[in-house]
GROMACS .gro file of C-alpha atoms in nm:
model
  350
    1MET     CA    1   5.395  10.663  14.857
    2ALA     CA    2   5.517  10.982  14.786
    3LEU     CA    3   5.889  11.063  14.871
    4SER     CA    4   5.965  11.302  15.087
    5SER     CA    5   6.195  11.618  14.975
    6THR     CA    6   6.475  11.437  15.133
    7LYS     CA    7   6.461  11.111  14.958
    8ARG     CA    8   6.391  11.267  14.654
    9ALA     CA    9   6.732  11.479  14.678
   10LEU     CA   10   6.913  11.132  14.782
   11VAL     CA   11   6.747  10.945  14.478
   12ALA     CA   12   6.883  11.260  14.248
   13LEU     CA   13   7.222  11.256  14.432
   14ALA     CA   14   7.264  10.881  14.373
   15ILE     CA   15   7.163  10.902  13.981
   16ILE     CA   16   7.406  11.167  13.964
   17LEU     CA   17   7.692  10.984  14.111
   18VAL     CA   18   7.609  10.687  13.913
   19LEU     CA   19   7.645  10.900  13.552
   20LEU     CA   20   7.955  11.034  13.677
   21ILE     CA   21   8.133  10.701  13.738
   22ALA     CA   22   7.965  10.568  13.442
   23GLY     CA   23   8.105  10.856  13.213
   24GLY     CA   24   8.473  10.848  13.401
   25ALA     CA   25   8.500  10.463  13.364
   26TRP     CA   26   8.391  10.536  12.977
   27TYR     CA   27   8.690  10.785  12.963
   28VAL     CA   28   8.922  10.568  13.125
   29LEU     CA   29   8.867  10.265  12.905
   30ARG     CA   30   8.844  10.498  12.588
   31MET     CA   31   9.202  10.692  12.694
   32HIS     CA   32   9.352  10.336  12.758
   33ARG     CA   33   9.236  10.142  12.444
   34PRO     CA   34   9.494  10.129  12.138
   35MET     CA   35   9.492  10.406  11.901
   36PRO     CA   36   9.352  10.263  11.563
   37VAL     CA   37   9.587  10.201  11.292
   38THR     CA   38   9.462  10.322  10.979
   39ASN     CA   39   9.762  10.238  10.758
   40SER     CA   40   9.909   9.913  10.864
   41GLY     CA   41  10.062   9.628  10.649
   42PRO     CA   42  10.325   9.402  10.603
   43PRO     CA   43  10.659   9.587  10.552
   44PRO     CA   44  10.799   9.606  10.166
   45GLY     CA   45  11.066   9.385  10.081
   46LEU     CA   46  11.347   9.676  10.027
   47MET     CA   47  11.286   9.779  10.417
   48SER     CA   48  11.448   9.469  10.520
   49MET     CA   49  11.774   9.559  10.388
   50LEU     CA   50  11.812   9.842  10.570
   51PRO     CA   51  12.006   9.843  10.881
   52GLY     CA   52  11.846   9.817  11.193
   53ASP     CA   53  12.029  10.110  11.361
   54ALA     CA   54  11.921  10.393  11.147
   55PRO     CA   55  11.697  10.643  11.341
   56VAL     CA   56  11.498  10.747  11.039
   57LEU     CA   57  11.351  10.561  10.766
   58SER     CA   58  11.116  10.619  10.466
   59TYR     CA   59  10.961  10.438  10.202
   60LEU     CA   60  10.819  10.555   9.877
   61ASP     CA   61  10.617  10.410   9.612
   62VAL     CA   62  10.670  10.579   9.278
   63ALA     CA   63  10.497  10.370   9.104
   64ALA     CA   64  10.180  10.372   9.278
   65LEU     CA   65  10.231  10.756   9.302
   66ARG     CA   66  10.266  10.740   8.903
   67ARG     CA   67   9.927  10.614   8.844
   68ILE     CA   68   9.759  10.914   9.006
   69GLN     CA   69   9.959  11.182   8.835
   70THR     CA   70   9.662  11.214   8.577
   71LEU     CA   71   9.418  11.330   8.865
   72PRO     CA   72   9.397  11.684   8.951
   73LEU     CA   73   9.520  11.533   9.289
   74GLY     CA   74   9.849  11.444   9.119
   75ALA     CA   75   9.927  11.722   8.952
   76SER     CA   76   9.842  11.938   9.274
   77LEU     CA   77  10.083  11.758   9.487
   78GLY     CA   78  10.356  11.700   9.215
   79PHE     CA   79  10.298  11.342   9.146
   80ASN     CA   80  10.282  11.408   8.778
   81LEU     CA   81  10.669  11.385   8.791
   82PRO     CA   82  10.847  11.622   8.566
   83GLY     CA   83  11.070  11.443   8.257
   84PRO     CA   84  11.433  11.557   8.199
   85GLN     CA   85  11.324  11.865   7.980
   86THR     CA   86  11.272  12.109   8.292
   87ASP     CA   87  11.621  12.095   8.412
   88ARG     CA   88  11.924  12.138   8.157
   89ASP     CA   89  12.155  11.961   8.417
   90TYR     CA   90  11.940  11.689   8.442
   91THR     CA   91  11.868  11.609   8.095
   92GLU     CA   92  12.226  11.582   8.045
   93PHE     CA   93  12.231  11.327   8.351
   94VAL     CA   94  11.946  11.143   8.197
   95ARG     CA   95  12.162  11.172   7.858
   96GLN     CA   96  12.468  11.044   8.002
   97THR     CA   97  12.315  10.776   8.220
   98GLY     CA   98  11.990  10.653   8.058
   99PHE     CA   99  11.784  10.707   8.407
  100ASP     CA  100  11.512  10.919   8.448
  101TYR     CA  101  11.319  10.892   8.779
  102SER     CA  102  11.006  10.969   8.645
  103ARG     CA  103  10.986  10.726   8.443
  104ASP     CA  104  11.253  10.450   8.578
  105LEU     CA  105  11.231  10.443   8.948
  106ASP     CA  106  10.960  10.210   9.095
  107GLN     CA  107  11.000  10.229   9.477
  108ALA     CA  108  11.277  10.292   9.688
  109ALA     CA  109  11.348  10.252  10.088
  110ILE     CA  110  11.608  10.501  10.265
  111ALA     CA  111  11.795  10.488  10.599
  112PHE     CA  112  11.933  10.807  10.738
  113TRP     CA  113  12.145  10.888  11.006
  114PRO     CA  114  12.130  11.265  11.135
  115ALA     CA  115  12.480  11.409  11.232
  116SER     CA  116  12.509  11.501  11.565
  117PRO     CA  117  12.552  11.878  11.606
  118ASP     CA  118  12.864  11.975  11.536
  119PRO     CA  119  13.055  12.219  11.796
  120THR     CA  120  13.316  12.352  11.573
  121PRO     CA  121  13.331  12.650  11.371
  122ALA     CA  122  13.368  12.445  11.043
  123GLY     CA  123  13.050  12.247  11.093
  124THR     CA  124  13.222  11.955  10.923
  125ALA     CA  125  12.973  11.689  11.058
  126GLN     CA  126  12.752  11.525  10.787
  127ASP     CA  127  12.464  11.335  10.754
  128ARG     CA  128  12.476  10.965  10.642
  129ALA     CA  129  12.224  10.793  10.396
  130LEU     CA  130  12.153  10.473  10.247
  131ALA     CA  131  11.873  10.419   9.972
  132ILE     CA  132  11.766  10.074   9.809
  133ALA     CA  133  11.624  10.200   9.502
  134GLU     CA  134  11.432   9.941   9.240
  135GLY     CA  135  11.362  10.028   8.873
  136ARG     CA  136  11.508  10.015   8.533
  137PHE     CA  137  11.900  10.110   8.513
  138ASP     CA  138  12.163  10.099   8.247
  139ALA     CA  139  12.440   9.964   8.468
  140ALA     CA  140  12.720  10.044   8.182
  141LYS     CA  141  12.599  10.362   8.134
  142ILE     CA  142  12.567  10.472   8.495
  143LYS     CA  143  12.929  10.341   8.586
  144ALA     CA  144  13.077  10.502   8.272
  145TYR     CA  145  12.924  10.835   8.432
  146ALA     CA  146  13.071  10.786   8.783
  147GLU     CA  147  13.422  10.712   8.647
  148ARG     CA  148  13.434  11.028   8.415
  149ALA     CA  149  13.317  11.199   8.754
  150GLY     CA  150  13.648  11.083   8.946
  151GLY     CA  151  13.496  10.765   9.088
  152LYS     CA  152  13.684  10.445   9.145
  153SER     CA  153  13.569  10.090   9.168
  154THR     CA  154  13.654   9.854   9.436
  155THR     CA  155  13.581   9.451   9.441
  156ARG     CA  156  13.411   9.328   9.753
  157GLY     CA  157  13.359   8.951   9.692
  158THR     CA  158  13.143   8.919   9.381
  159GLN     CA  159  13.021   9.290   9.396
  160THR     CA  160  13.187   9.595   9.263
  161VAL     CA  161  13.156   9.925   9.462
  162TYR     CA  162  13.195  10.268   9.300
  163GLU     CA  163  13.282  10.537   9.520
  164VAL     CA  164  13.257  10.899   9.383
  165PRO     CA  165  13.362  11.217   9.567
  166GLY     CA  166  13.198  11.476   9.624
  167ALA     CA  167  13.043  11.677   9.918
  168PRO     CA  168  12.903  11.469  10.029
  169PRO     CA  169  13.089  11.189   9.872
  170VAL     CA  170  12.888  10.871   9.750
  171ALA     CA  171  12.907  10.515   9.704
  172PHE     CA  172  12.689  10.263   9.509
  173GLU     CA  173  12.654   9.894   9.356
  174PHE     CA  174  12.427   9.723   9.188
  175LEU     CA  175  12.257   9.432   9.351
  176SER     CA  176  12.071   9.320   9.055
  177PRO     CA  177  11.986   9.445   8.723
  178THR     CA  178  11.705   9.632   8.861
  179ARG     CA  179  11.808   9.713   9.194
  180LEU     CA  180  12.052   9.966   9.306
  181ALA     CA  181  12.207  10.056   9.663
  182ILE     CA  182  12.329  10.416   9.677
  183ALA     CA  183  12.487  10.576  10.028
  184SER     CA  184  12.636  10.914  10.114
  185GLY     CA  185  12.808  11.074  10.380
  186PRO     CA  186  13.143  10.989  10.543
  187ASN     CA  187  13.294  10.668  10.447
  188PRO     CA  188  12.985  10.580  10.246
  189GLY     CA  189  13.137  10.247  10.126
  190ALA     CA  190  13.087  10.101  10.464
  191LEU     CA  191  12.710  10.156  10.457
  192LEU     CA  192  12.725   9.926  10.140
  193ASP     CA  193  12.842   9.604  10.356
  194PHE     CA  194  12.516   9.391  10.316
  195SER     CA  195  12.717   9.092  10.469
  196ARG     CA  196  12.671   9.187  10.820
  197PRO     CA  197  12.314   9.302  10.866
  198VAL     CA  198  12.232   9.508  11.169
  199PRO     CA  199  11.883   9.360  11.351
  200ARG     CA  200  11.587   9.546  11.371
  201ASP     CA  201  11.452   9.597  11.732
  202ALA     CA  202  11.062   9.462  11.808
  203ALA     CA  203  10.996   9.815  11.863
  204THR     CA  204  11.080   9.978  11.527
  205GLN     CA  205  10.944   9.672  11.355
  206SER     CA  206  10.606   9.730  11.499
  207SER     CA  207  10.608  10.109  11.387
  208ILE     CA  208  10.691  10.034  11.055
  209GLU     CA  209  10.408   9.801  11.048
  210ARG     CA  210  10.166  10.064  11.175
  211VAL     CA  211  10.236  10.230  10.873
  212ALA     CA  212  10.351  10.016  10.604
  213GLY     CA  213  10.022   9.981  10.411
  214ALA     CA  214  10.061  10.369  10.286
  215PRO     CA  215  10.259  10.438   9.953
  216ILE     CA  216  10.463  10.677  10.119
  217PHE     CA  217  10.587  10.659  10.495
  218ALA     CA  218  10.856  10.772  10.708
  219LEU     CA  219  10.915  10.671  11.073
  220ALA     CA  220  11.180  10.841  11.324
  221ARG     CA  221  11.259  10.664  11.647
  222MET     CA  222  11.333  10.995  11.870
  223ASP     CA  223  11.526  10.784  12.116
  224HIS     CA  224  11.752  10.657  11.905
  225LEU     CA  225  11.894  10.986  11.783
  226PRO     CA  226  12.242  11.109  11.893
  227PRO     CA  227  12.257  11.164  12.241
  228ASN     CA  228  12.381  11.551  12.173
  229PHE     CA  229  12.116  11.587  11.930
  230TYR     CA  230  11.913  11.785  12.164
  231ALA     CA  231  12.199  12.009  12.229
  232ASN     CA  232  12.058  12.332  12.098
  233MET     CA  233  11.773  12.297  12.343
  234HIS     CA  234  11.968  12.262  12.651
  235ASN     CA  235  11.874  12.674  12.723
  236SER     CA  236  11.510  12.581  12.730
  237PRO     CA  237  11.476  12.306  12.952
  238GLN     CA  238  11.112  12.277  12.966
  239LEU     CA  239  11.103  12.253  12.582
  240GLU     CA  240  11.379  12.000  12.585
  241LYS     CA  241  11.188  11.783  12.850
  242PHE     CA  242  10.875  11.801  12.609
  243VAL     CA  243  11.037  11.729  12.285
  244ARG     CA  244  11.252  11.434  12.467
  245SER     CA  245  10.866  11.261  12.558
  246ILE     CA  246  10.818  11.185  12.224
  247GLN     CA  247  10.980  10.828  12.132
  248SER     CA  248  10.877  10.818  11.774
  249LEU     CA  249  10.703  10.969  11.527
  250ALA     CA  250  10.515  10.781  11.239
  251LEU     CA  251  10.447  10.944  10.886
  252ALA     CA  252  10.198  10.804  10.610
  253GLY     CA  253  10.057  10.934  10.309
  254LYS     CA  254   9.814  10.780  10.027
  255PRO     CA  255   9.555  10.876   9.809
  256ASP     CA  256   9.201  10.808   9.853
  257GLY     CA  257   9.003  10.898   9.570
  258ASN     CA  258   9.081  11.261   9.467
  259GLN     CA  259   9.209  11.317   9.813
  260PHE     CA  260   9.534  11.286   9.987
  261GLU     CA  261   9.527  11.149  10.354
  262VAL     CA  262   9.816  11.243  10.532
  263THR     CA  263   9.843  11.078  10.932
  264LEU     CA  264  10.125  11.184  11.154
  265ASP     CA  265  10.119  10.957  11.495
  266ALA     CA  266  10.352  11.061  11.788
  267GLN     CA  267  10.404  10.797  12.049
  268CYS     CA  268  10.493  10.959  12.372
  269ASP     CA  269  10.646  10.800  12.716
  270SER     CA  270  10.296  10.862  12.886
  271MET     CA  271   9.941  10.972  12.844
  272THR     CA  272  10.021  11.295  13.012
  273SER     CA  273  10.280  11.357  12.800
  274ALA     CA  274  10.058  11.293  12.476
  275ALA     CA  275   9.750  11.513  12.598
  276ALA     CA  276  10.014  11.793  12.649
  277LEU     CA  277  10.147  11.714  12.311
  278THR     CA  278   9.792  11.756  12.162
  279ALA     CA  279   9.721  12.071  12.358
  280GLN     CA  280  10.029  12.234  12.263
  281LEU     CA  281   9.916  12.132  11.869
  282ASP     CA  282   9.568  12.287  11.963
  283LEU     CA  283   9.761  12.573  12.067
  284LEU     CA  284   9.968  12.634  11.761
  285ARG     CA  285   9.669  12.599  11.554
  286MET     CA  286   9.499  12.912  11.728
  287VAL     CA  287   9.782  13.105  11.704
  288GLY     CA  288   9.833  13.034  11.360
  289ALA     CA  289   9.444  13.111  11.280
  290MET     CA  290   9.525  13.455  11.448
  291ALA     CA  291   9.802  13.522  11.270
  292LEU     CA  292   9.624  13.475  10.938
  293ALA     CA  293   9.342  13.725  11.058
  294ASP     CA  294   9.601  13.983  11.036
  295PRO     CA  295   9.570  14.163  10.726
  296HIS     CA  296   9.950  14.267  10.708
  297THR     CA  297  10.020  13.871  10.741
  298ARG     CA  298   9.769  13.804  10.421
  299ARG     CA  299   9.936  14.102  10.230
  300GLN     CA  300  10.277  13.865  10.256
  301MET     CA  301  10.130  13.582  10.101
  302THR     CA  302   9.982  13.457   9.775
  303ARG     CA  303   9.611  13.364   9.736
  304GLU     CA  304   9.706  13.005   9.719
  305GLN     CA  305   9.935  13.012  10.005
  306TYR     CA  306   9.680  13.154  10.199
  307LYS     CA  307   9.423  12.927  10.112
  308LEU     CA  308   9.644  12.591  10.166
  309LEU     CA  309   9.740  12.728  10.548
  310GLU     CA  310   9.369  12.832  10.619
  311ALA     CA  311   9.279  12.481  10.544
  312LEU     CA  312   9.577  12.334  10.733
  313ILE     CA  313   9.482  12.522  11.044
  314HIS     CA  314   9.098  12.453  11.014
  315GLN     CA  315   9.087  12.115  10.858
  316ALA     CA  316   9.347  11.903  11.059
  317LYS     CA  317   9.244  11.665  11.339
  318VAL     CA  318   9.421  11.648  11.650
  319ASN     CA  319   9.344  11.398  11.923
  320HIS     CA  320   9.505  11.168  12.189
  321GLN     CA  321   9.440  10.806  12.287
  322GLU     CA  322   9.662  10.619  12.540
  323ASN     CA  323  10.008  10.734  12.512
  324TRP     CA  324   9.968  10.860  12.112
  325ALA     CA  325   9.899  11.164  11.970
  326ARG     CA  326   9.749  11.203  11.628
  327LEU     CA  327   9.771  11.500  11.371
  328SER     CA  328   9.561  11.385  11.053
  329LEU     CA  329   9.460  11.604  10.761
  330GLU     CA  330   9.298  11.527  10.405
  331ILE     CA  331   9.435  11.719  10.140
  332THR     CA  332   9.243  11.818   9.822
  333PRO     CA  333   9.336  11.974   9.476
  334GLU     CA  334   9.135  12.294   9.587
  335MET     CA  335   9.376  12.316   9.884
  336LEU     CA  336   9.670  12.314   9.685
  337GLY     CA  337   9.554  12.592   9.444
  338ALA     CA  338   9.350  12.344   9.184
  339PRO     CA  339   8.986  12.508   9.055
  340ASP     CA  340   8.736  12.292   9.213
  341ALA     CA  341   8.474  12.115   8.988
  342ALA     CA  342   8.205  12.381   9.019
  343SER     CA  343   8.434  12.604   8.898
  344THR     CA  344   8.565  12.431   8.589
  345ALA     CA  345   8.209  12.283   8.489
  346PRO     CA  346   8.058  12.406   8.152
  347LYS     CA  347   7.802  12.680   8.203
  348PRO     CA  348   7.472  12.587   8.054
  349ALA     CA  349   7.368  12.760   7.735
  350HIS     CA  350   7.064  13.021   7.728
   0.00000   0.00000   0.00000
């Protein structure tokens, strides 16, 4: 029996409604599904020695990066670490201490406490930092170098702490023959007191585990920064509100063949904030593309700079899911000015 025109319209309307409901349900489920983690892994052992109250944490596996220094990618990114012959002062430092980071440093974990904006004209506020480094050290030479620089030693239990004056002052101690702790900033010796560890909260530990599988990673807990860290934004309430919506940032970088994958994840206070952050990043990319299209702008950059910025603008991927926003990019040697395989291949003989 043929359907009347009215019934055909109702059937079509029902199909459209079903498709709309299914599409809406798929979108809601997709947005509320956790963003996939691409660099997860157990935190390196050195990270457990850093205080849990540091708002910024980072880790660098120098030994792993040193293994790619012979590749074009390693040369382009600077992972073929320079030797002491590149700088006269550094050459003297290596001669006196016997330590060359390009050869002797294997890994390092760093905790960082940004200073609050200093309202005084003198600007005396100083950042604080603590690094735990593992590698090969000549303790006798390093201690002698510190003493010649005006450093003084104090004994704390079975450990000896060396404090060296400067701007900023520095303190260090050897935790073992292959492990060195070094701190800088106001009262740096206090950061070397490992007898009273500061526990790390579950949210920070979870954020570390999201990126700990990469040889390079950094984490910033924006909600742990000093209260007046955003003081310079008070004149722009909308910008301040937007920035304060970001609760944490997690950066991870790892080599993948002849590429280097970089991922920056931002955890926001809501899905709406994550969507707004993604929109802002896309807007900045559009503005950047318009700026690069200006001949005047291009004349102010080298060919390599233009090539890198163009790749960053057009190849970076931005997306969001639930309350996370992600910026990801695959860096290639060509993006950093290295010749591609086609240009370096030998030409066939006639």
